[in-house]
mmCIF file of C-alpha atoms in Angstrom:
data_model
loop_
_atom_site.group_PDB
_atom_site.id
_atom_site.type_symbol
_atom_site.label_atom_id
_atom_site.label_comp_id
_atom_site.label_asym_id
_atom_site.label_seq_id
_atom_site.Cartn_x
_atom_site.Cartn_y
_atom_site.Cartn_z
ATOM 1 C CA UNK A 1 18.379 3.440 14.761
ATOM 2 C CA UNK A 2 21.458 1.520 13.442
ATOM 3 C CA UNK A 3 23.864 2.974 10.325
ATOM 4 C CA UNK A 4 22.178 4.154 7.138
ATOM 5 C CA UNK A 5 22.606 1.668 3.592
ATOM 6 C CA UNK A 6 22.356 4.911 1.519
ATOM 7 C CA UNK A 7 25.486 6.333 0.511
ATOM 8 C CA UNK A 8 25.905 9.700 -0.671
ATOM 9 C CA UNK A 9 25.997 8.772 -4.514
ATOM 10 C CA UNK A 10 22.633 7.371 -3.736
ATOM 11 C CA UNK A 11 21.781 10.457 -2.492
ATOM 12 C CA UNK A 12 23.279 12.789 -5.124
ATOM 13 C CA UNK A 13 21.604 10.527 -7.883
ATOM 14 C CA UNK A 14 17.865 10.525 -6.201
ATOM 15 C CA UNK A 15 18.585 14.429 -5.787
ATOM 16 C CA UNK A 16 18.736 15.090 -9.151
ATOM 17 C CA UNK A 17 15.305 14.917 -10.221
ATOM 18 C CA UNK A 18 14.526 17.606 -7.833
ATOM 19 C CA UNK A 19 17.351 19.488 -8.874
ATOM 20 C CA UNK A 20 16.036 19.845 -11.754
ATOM 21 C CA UNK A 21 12.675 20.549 -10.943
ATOM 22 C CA UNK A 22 13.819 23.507 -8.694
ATOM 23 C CA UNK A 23 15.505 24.899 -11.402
ATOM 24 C CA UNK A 24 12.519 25.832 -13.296
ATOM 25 C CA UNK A 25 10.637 26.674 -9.910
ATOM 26 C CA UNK A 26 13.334 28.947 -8.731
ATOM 27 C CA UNK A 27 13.420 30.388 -12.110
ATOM 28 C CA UNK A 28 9.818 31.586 -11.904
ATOM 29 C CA UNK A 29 11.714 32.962 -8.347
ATOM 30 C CA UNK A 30 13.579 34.734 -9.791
ATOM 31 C CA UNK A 31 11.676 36.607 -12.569
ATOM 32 C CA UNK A 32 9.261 37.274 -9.356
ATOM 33 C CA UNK A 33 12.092 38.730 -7.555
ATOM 34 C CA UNK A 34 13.253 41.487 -9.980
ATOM 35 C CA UNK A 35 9.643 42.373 -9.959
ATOM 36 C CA UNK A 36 9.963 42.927 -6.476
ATOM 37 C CA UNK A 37 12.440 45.605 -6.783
ATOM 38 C CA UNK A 38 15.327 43.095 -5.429
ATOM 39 C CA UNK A 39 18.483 42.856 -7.864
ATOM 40 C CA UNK A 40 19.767 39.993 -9.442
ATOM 41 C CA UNK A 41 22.315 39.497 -6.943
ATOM 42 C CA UNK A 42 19.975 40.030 -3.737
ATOM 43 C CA UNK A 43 17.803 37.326 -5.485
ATOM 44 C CA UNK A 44 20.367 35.049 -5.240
ATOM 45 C CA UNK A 45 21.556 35.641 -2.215
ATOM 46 C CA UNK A 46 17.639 34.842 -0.649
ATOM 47 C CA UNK A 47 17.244 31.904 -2.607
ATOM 48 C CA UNK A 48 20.921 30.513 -1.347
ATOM 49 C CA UNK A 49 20.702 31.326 2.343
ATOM 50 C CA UNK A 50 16.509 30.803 1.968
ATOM 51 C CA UNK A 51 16.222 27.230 0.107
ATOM 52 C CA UNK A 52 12.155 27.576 -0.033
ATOM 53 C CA UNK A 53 10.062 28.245 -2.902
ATOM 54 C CA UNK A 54 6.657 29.494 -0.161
ATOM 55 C CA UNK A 55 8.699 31.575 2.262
ATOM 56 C CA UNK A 56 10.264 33.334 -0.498
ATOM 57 C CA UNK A 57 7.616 34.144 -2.810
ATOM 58 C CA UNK A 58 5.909 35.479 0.198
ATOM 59 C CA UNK A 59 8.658 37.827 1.261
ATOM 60 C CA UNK A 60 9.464 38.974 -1.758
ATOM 61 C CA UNK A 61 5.904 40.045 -1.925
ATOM 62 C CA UNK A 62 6.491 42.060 1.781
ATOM 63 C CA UNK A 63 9.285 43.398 0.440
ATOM 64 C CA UNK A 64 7.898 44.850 -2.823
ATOM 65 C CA UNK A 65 4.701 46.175 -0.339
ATOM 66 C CA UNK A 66 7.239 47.997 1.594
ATOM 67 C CA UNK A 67 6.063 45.499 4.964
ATOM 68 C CA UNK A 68 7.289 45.662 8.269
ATOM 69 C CA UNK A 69 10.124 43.557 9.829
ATOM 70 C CA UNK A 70 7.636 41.726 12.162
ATOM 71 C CA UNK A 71 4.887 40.852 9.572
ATOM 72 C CA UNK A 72 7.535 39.519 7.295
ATOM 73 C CA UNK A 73 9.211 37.217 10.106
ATOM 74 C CA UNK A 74 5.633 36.321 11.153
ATOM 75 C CA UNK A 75 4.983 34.880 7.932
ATOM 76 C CA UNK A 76 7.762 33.141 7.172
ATOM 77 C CA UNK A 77 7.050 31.511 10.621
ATOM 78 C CA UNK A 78 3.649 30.287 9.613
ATOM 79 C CA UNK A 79 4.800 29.785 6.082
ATOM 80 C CA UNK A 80 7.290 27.379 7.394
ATOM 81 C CA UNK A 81 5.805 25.711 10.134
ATOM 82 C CA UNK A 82 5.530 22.678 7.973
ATOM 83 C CA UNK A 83 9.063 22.001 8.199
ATOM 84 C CA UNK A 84 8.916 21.461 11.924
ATOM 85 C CA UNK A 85 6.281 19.099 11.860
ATOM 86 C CA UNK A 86 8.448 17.666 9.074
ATOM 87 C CA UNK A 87 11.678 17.710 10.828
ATOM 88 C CA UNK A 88 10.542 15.832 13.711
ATOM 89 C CA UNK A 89 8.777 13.374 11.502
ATOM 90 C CA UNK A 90 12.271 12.760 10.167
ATOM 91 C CA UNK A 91 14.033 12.732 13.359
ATOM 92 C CA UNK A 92 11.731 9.329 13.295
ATOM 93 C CA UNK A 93 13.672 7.846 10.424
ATOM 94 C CA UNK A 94 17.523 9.189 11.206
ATOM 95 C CA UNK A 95 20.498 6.663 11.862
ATOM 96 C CA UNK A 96 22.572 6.475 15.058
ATOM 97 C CA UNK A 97 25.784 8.269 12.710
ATOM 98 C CA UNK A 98 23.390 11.709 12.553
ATOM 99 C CA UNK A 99 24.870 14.060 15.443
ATOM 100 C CA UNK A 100 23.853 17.463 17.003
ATOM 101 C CA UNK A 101 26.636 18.874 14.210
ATOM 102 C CA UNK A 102 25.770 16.884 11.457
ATOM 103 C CA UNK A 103 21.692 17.746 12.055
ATOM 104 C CA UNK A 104 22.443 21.475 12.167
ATOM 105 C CA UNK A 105 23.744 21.027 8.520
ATOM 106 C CA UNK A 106 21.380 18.859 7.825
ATOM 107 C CA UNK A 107 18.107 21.079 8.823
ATOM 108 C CA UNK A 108 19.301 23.425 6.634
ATOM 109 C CA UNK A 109 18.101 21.324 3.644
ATOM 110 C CA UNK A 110 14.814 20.093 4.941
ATOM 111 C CA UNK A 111 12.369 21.275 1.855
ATOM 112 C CA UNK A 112 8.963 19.655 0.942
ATOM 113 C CA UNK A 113 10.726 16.987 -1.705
ATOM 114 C CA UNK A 114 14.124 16.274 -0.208
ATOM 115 C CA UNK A 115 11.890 15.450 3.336
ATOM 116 C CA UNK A 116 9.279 13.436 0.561
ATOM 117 C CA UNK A 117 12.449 11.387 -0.401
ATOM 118 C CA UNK A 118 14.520 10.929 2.866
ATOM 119 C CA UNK A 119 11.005 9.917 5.524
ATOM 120 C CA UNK A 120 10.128 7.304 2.139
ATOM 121 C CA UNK A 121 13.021 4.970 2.341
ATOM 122 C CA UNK A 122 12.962 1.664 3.869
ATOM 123 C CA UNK A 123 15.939 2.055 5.687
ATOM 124 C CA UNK A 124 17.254 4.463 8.079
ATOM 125 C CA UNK A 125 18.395 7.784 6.283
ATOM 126 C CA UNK A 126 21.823 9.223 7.276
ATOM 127 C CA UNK A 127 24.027 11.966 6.937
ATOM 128 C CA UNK A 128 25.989 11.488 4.121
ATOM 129 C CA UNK A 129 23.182 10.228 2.137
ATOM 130 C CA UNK A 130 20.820 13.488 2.818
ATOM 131 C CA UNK A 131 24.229 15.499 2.020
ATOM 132 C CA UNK A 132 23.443 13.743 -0.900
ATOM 133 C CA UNK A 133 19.842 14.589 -1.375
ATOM 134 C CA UNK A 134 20.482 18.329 -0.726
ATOM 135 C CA UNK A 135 23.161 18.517 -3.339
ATOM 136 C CA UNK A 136 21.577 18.939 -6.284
ATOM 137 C CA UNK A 137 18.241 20.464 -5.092
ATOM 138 C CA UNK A 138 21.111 23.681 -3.623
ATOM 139 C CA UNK A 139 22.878 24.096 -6.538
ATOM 140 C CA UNK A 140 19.725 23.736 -9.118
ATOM 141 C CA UNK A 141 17.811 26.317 -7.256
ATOM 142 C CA UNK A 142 20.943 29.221 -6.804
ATOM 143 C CA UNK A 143 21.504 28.412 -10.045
ATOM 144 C CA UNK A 144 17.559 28.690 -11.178
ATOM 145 C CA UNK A 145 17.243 32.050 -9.517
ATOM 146 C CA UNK A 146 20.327 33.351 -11.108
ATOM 147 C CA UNK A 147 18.842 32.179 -14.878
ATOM 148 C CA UNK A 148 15.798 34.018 -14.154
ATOM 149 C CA UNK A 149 16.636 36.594 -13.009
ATOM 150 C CA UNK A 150 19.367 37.127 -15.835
ATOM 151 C CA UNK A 151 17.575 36.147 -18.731
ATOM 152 C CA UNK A 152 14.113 35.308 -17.699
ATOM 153 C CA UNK A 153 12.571 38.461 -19.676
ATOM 154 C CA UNK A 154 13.637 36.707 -23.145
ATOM 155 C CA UNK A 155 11.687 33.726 -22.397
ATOM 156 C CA UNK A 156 8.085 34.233 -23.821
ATOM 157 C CA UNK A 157 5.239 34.592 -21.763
ATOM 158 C CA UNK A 158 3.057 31.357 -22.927
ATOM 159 C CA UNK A 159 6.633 29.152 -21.852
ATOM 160 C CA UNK A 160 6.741 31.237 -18.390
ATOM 161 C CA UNK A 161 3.063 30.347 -17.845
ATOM 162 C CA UNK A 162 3.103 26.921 -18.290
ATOM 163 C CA UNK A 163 6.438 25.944 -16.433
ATOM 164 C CA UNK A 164 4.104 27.385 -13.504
ATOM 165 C CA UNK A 165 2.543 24.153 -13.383
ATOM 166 C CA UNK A 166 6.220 21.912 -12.582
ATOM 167 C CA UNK A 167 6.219 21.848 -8.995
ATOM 168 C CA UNK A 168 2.680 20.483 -8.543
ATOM 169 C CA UNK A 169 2.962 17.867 -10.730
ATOM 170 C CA UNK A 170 5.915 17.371 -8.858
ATOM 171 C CA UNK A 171 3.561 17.076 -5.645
ATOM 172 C CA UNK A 172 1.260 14.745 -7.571
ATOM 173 C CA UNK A 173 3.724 12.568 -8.306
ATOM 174 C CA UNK A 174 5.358 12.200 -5.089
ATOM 175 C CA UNK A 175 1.574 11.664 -3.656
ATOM 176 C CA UNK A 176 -0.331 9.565 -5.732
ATOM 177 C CA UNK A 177 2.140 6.373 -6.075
ATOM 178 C CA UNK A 178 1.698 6.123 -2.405
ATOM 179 C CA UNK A 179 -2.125 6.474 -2.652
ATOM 180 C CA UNK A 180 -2.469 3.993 -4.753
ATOM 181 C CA UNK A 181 -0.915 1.285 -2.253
ATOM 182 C CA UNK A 182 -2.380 2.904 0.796
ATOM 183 C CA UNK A 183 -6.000 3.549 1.719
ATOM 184 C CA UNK A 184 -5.372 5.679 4.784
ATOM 185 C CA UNK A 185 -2.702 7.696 2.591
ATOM 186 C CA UNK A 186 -5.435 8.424 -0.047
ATOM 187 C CA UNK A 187 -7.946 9.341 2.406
ATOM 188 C CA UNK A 188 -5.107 12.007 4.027
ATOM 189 C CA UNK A 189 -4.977 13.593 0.873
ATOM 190 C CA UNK A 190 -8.520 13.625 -0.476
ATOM 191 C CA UNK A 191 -9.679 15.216 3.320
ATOM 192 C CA UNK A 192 -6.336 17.870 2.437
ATOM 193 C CA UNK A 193 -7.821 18.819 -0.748
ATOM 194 C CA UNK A 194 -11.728 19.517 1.184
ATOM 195 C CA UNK A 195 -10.437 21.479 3.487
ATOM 196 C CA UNK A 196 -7.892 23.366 1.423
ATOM 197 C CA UNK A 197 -10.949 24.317 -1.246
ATOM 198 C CA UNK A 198 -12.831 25.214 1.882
ATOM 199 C CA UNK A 199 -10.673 27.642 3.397
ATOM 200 C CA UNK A 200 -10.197 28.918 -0.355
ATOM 201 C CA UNK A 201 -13.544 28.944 -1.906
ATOM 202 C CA UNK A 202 -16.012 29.606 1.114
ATOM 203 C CA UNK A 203 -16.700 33.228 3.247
ATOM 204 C CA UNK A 204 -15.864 33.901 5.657
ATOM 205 C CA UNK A 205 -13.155 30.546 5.218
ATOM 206 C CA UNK A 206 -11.941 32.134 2.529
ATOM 207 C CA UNK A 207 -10.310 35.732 4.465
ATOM 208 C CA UNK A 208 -7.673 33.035 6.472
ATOM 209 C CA UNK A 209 -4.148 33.870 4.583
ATOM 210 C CA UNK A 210 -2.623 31.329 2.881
ATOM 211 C CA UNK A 211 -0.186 29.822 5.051
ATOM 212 C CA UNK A 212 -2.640 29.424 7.886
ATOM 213 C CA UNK A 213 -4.779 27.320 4.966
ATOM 214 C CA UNK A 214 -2.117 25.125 4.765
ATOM 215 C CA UNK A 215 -1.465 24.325 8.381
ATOM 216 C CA UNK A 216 -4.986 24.058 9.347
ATOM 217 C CA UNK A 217 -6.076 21.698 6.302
ATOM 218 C CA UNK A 218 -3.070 19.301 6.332
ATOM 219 C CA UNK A 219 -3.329 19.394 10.935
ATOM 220 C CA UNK A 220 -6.806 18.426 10.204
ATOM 221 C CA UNK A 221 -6.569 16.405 8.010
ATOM 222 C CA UNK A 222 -3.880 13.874 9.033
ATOM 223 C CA UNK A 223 -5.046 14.187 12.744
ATOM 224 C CA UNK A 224 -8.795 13.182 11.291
ATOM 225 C CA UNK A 225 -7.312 9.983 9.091
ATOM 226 C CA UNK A 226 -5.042 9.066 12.169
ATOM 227 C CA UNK A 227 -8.246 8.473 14.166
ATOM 228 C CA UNK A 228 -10.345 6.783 11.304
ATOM 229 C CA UNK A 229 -6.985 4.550 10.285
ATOM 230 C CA UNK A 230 -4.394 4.537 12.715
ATOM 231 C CA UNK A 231 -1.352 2.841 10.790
ATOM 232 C CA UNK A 232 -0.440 -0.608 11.564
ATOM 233 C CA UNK A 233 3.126 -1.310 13.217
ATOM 234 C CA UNK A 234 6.134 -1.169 12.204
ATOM 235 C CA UNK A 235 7.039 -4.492 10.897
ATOM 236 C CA UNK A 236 4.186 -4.668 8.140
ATOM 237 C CA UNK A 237 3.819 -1.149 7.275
ATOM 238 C CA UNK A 238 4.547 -0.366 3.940
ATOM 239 C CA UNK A 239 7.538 2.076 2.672
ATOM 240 C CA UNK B 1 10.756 49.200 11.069
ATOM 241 C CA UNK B 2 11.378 49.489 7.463
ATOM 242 C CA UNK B 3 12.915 47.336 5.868
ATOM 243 C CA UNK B 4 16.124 47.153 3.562
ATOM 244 C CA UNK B 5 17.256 44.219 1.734
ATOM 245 C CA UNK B 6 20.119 43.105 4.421
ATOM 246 C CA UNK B 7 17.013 43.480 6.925
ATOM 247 C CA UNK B 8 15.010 41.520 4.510
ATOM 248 C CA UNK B 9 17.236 39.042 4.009
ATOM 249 C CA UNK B 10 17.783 38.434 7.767
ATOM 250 C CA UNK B 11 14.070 38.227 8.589
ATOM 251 C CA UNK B 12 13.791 35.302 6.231
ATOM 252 C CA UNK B 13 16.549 33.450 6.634
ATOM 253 C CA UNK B 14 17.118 33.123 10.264
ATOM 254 C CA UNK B 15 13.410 32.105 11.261
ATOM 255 C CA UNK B 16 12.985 29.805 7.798
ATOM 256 C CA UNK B 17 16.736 28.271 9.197
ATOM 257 C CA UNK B 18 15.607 28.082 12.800
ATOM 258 C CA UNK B 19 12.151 26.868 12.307
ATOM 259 C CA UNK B 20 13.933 23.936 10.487
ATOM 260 C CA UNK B 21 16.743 23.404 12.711
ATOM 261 C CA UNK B 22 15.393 23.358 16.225
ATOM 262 C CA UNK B 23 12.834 20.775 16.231
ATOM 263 C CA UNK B 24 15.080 18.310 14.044
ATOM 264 C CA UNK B 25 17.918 19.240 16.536
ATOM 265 C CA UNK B 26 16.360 18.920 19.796
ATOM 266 C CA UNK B 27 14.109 16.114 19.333
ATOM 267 C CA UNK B 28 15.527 12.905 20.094
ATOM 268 C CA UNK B 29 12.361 10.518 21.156
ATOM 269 C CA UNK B 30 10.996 7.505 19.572
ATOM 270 C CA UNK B 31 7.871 8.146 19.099
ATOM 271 C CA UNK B 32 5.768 5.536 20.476
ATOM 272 C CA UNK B 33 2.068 6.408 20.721
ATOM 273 C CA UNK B 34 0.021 4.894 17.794
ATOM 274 C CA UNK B 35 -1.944 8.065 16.908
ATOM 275 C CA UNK B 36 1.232 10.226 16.961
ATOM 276 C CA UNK B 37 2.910 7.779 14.419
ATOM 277 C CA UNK B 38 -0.236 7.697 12.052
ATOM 278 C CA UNK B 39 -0.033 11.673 12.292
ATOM 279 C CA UNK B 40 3.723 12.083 11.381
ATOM 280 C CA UNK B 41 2.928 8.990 8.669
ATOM 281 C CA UNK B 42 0.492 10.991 7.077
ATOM 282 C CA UNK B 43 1.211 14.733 7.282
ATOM 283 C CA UNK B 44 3.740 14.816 5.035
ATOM 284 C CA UNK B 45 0.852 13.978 2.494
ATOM 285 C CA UNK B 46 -1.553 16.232 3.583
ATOM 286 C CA UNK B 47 0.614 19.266 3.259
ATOM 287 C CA UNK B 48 1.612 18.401 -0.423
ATOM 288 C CA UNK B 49 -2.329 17.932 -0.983
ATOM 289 C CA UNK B 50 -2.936 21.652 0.839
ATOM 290 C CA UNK B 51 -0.416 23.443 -0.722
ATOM 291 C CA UNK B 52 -1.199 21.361 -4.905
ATOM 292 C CA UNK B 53 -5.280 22.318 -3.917
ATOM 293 C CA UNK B 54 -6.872 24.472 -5.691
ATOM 294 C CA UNK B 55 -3.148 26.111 -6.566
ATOM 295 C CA UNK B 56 -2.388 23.781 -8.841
ATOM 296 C CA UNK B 57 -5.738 24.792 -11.156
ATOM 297 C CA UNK B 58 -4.116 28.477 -10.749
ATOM 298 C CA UNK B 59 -0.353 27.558 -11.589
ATOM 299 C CA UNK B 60 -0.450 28.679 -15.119
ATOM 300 C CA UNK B 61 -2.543 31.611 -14.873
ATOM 301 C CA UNK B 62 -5.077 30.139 -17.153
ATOM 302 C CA UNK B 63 -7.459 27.670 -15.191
ATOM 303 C CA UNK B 64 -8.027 25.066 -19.127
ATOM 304 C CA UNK B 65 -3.760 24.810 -19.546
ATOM 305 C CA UNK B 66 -3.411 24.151 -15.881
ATOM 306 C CA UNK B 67 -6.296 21.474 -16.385
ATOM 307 C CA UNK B 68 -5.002 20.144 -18.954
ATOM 308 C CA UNK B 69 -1.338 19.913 -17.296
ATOM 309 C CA UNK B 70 -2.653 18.460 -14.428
ATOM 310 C CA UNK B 71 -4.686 15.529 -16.348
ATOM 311 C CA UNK B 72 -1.303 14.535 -17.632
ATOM 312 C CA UNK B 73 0.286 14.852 -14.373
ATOM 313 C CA UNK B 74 -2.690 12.749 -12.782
ATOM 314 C CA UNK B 75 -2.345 9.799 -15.259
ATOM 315 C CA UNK B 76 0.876 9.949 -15.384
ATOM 316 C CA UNK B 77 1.384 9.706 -11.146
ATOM 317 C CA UNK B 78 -0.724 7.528 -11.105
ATOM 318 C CA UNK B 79 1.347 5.179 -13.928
ATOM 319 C CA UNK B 80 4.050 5.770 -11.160
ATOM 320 C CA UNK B 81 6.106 7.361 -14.256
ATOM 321 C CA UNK B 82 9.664 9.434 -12.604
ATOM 322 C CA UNK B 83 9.317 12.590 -11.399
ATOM 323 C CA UNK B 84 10.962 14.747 -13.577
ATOM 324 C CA UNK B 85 8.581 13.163 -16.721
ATOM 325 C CA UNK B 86 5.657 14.111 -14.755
ATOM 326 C CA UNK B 87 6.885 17.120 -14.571
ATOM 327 C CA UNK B 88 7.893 18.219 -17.935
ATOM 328 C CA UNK B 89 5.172 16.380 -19.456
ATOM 329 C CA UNK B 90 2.391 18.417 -17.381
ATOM 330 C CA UNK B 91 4.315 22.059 -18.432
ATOM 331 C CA UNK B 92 4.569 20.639 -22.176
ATOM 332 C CA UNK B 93 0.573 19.907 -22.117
ATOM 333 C CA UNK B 94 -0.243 23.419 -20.587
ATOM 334 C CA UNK B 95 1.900 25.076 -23.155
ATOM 335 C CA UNK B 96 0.775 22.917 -26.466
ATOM 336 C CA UNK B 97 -2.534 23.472 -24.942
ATOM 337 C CA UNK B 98 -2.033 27.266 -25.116
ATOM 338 C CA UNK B 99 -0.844 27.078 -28.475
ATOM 339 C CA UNK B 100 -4.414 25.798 -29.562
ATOM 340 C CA UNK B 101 -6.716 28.688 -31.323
ATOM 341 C CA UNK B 102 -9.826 28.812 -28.667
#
């Protein structure tokens, strides 16, 4: 594809949002983290060379179980293996300027919402603008995991609780906007939530760990709505 | 092998960082099959769906806050309202909602 529109302020200013959202996730991180027998320092040092609420959360928990090196590199494989899928969806959307350097910089900031934000624009998405992106999102979430795990014990526990709901209504509203313009879109989510509650709520479903839940529901899901409603081309599909 | 944090640290990092990097390094292709472009159109959606469902009913650790968070956050997304509203609004209606004497 041709050279991106999207500058880096662009980038910086549709960051921000999410910035701000992964403060409070990453604070929750962090309180988690001290938990886990990690220091405040070590906690930041994960969440600044990690950059993923999942993957963390779960090691954290392999740490504080005293796990082995392979189980906790095998999870944060299958943990993860979203962002592959999601990097080569991306890959789809990249101008001509985004190199073999400038990717290897760039992967490095592939999450869930900066990949929501970068594969929904019109135009092709380049380097300077995703530098953009990623800005924000870095700094709120070292910085989120630092607060909690500084001063998260004076917060009280009814405030904790609640700011545990942030990053799905985060999810929601990156989803349903989208749904509401696009019937296949809507369908792709409502089969994701079936088979998630599925794999959740009925034995023997229920015994697959949670990362394989979310790999098998969302494969299945958007392999299912691609045969029902294949999208249309290019030209008149919408953003 | 046991681990200790620098240990730790490695064994998340490097495979989260590779798992990221190789795919969106080494793949250069347009796509061009239909079904392949409906699949990479709609997973993103269907892993934000997986990983919100059931959590999301779980989030606060009380199942009528995180309802009632995620009826704001519903009507809200769905009023196309920015994210960071939907956001704050949903963790603002779990916590009044915990404030009430049931």
């Amino acid at each position: 594809m041709n050279s991106s529109p999207y500058r880096y302020r662009q980038g910086l200013k549709e960051g921000i949002p999410v910035g701000l959202a992964y403060l409070s996730v990453s604070f929750g991180f962090g309180i988690t983290a001290l938990a886990s027998g990690f220091s405040a320092i070590q906690a930041i040092l994960i969440s600044m060379t990690n950059l993923t609420s999942a993957g963390q959360v779960a090691g954290a928990a392999i740490f504080a179980a005293a796990g082995t090196f392979l189980e906790l590199v095998l999870t944060q494989i299958v943990i993860n293996a979203r962002y592959a899928l999601m990097g080569i969806t991306l890959t789809q959307k990249l101008s001509s300027e985004c190199t073999t350097g400038h990717r290897l910089l760039m992967s490095f900031g592939l999450t869930d919402e900066i990949f929501a934000l970068a594969v929904s624009k019109p135009e092709p998405v380049g380097p300077a603008y995703f530098y953009g992106l990623m800005t924000t999102p870095y700094i709120g979430w070292a910085l989120g995991t630092a607060l909690g795990a500084y001063a998260g014990q004076l917060l009280p526990e009814q405030i904790r609780a609640a700011l545990g709901i942030l990053i799905y209504a985060m999810f929601l509203s990156i989803m349903l906007p989208v749904a509401k313009k696009s019937f296949g879109v809507l369908l792709t989510i409502l089969f994701a939530i079936a088979f998630s509650c599925a794999f959740h709520f009925i034995p023997p479903l229920s015994a697959v760990p949670e990362g394989y839940v979310i790999i098998l529901s969302s494969l299945l899901s958007a392999a299912l709505v691609s045969f029902i409603r294949p999208v249309k081309e290019e030209a008149d599909r919408e953003a | 092998m046991k681990l200790n944090f620098l240990l730790c640290l490695l064994g998340m990092a490097v495979p989260t960082y590779l798992i990221r990097m190789i795919p969106f390094t080494a793949f250069r292709k347009k796509i061009k099959s239909r079904f392949a472009k409906s699949f990479f159109y709609y997973i993103p959606y269907a892993v934000l769906a997986a990983m919100t469902f059931p959590a999301v009913f779980y989030s606060t650790g009380n199942i009528w806050t995180a309802l009632c968070g995620f009826c704001v956050a519903l009507v809200l997304s769905l009023l196309s309202a920015p994210m960071t509203v939907v956001a704050l609004a949903a963790s603002l209606a779990a916590y009044l909602f915990s404030l009430l004497p049931l």
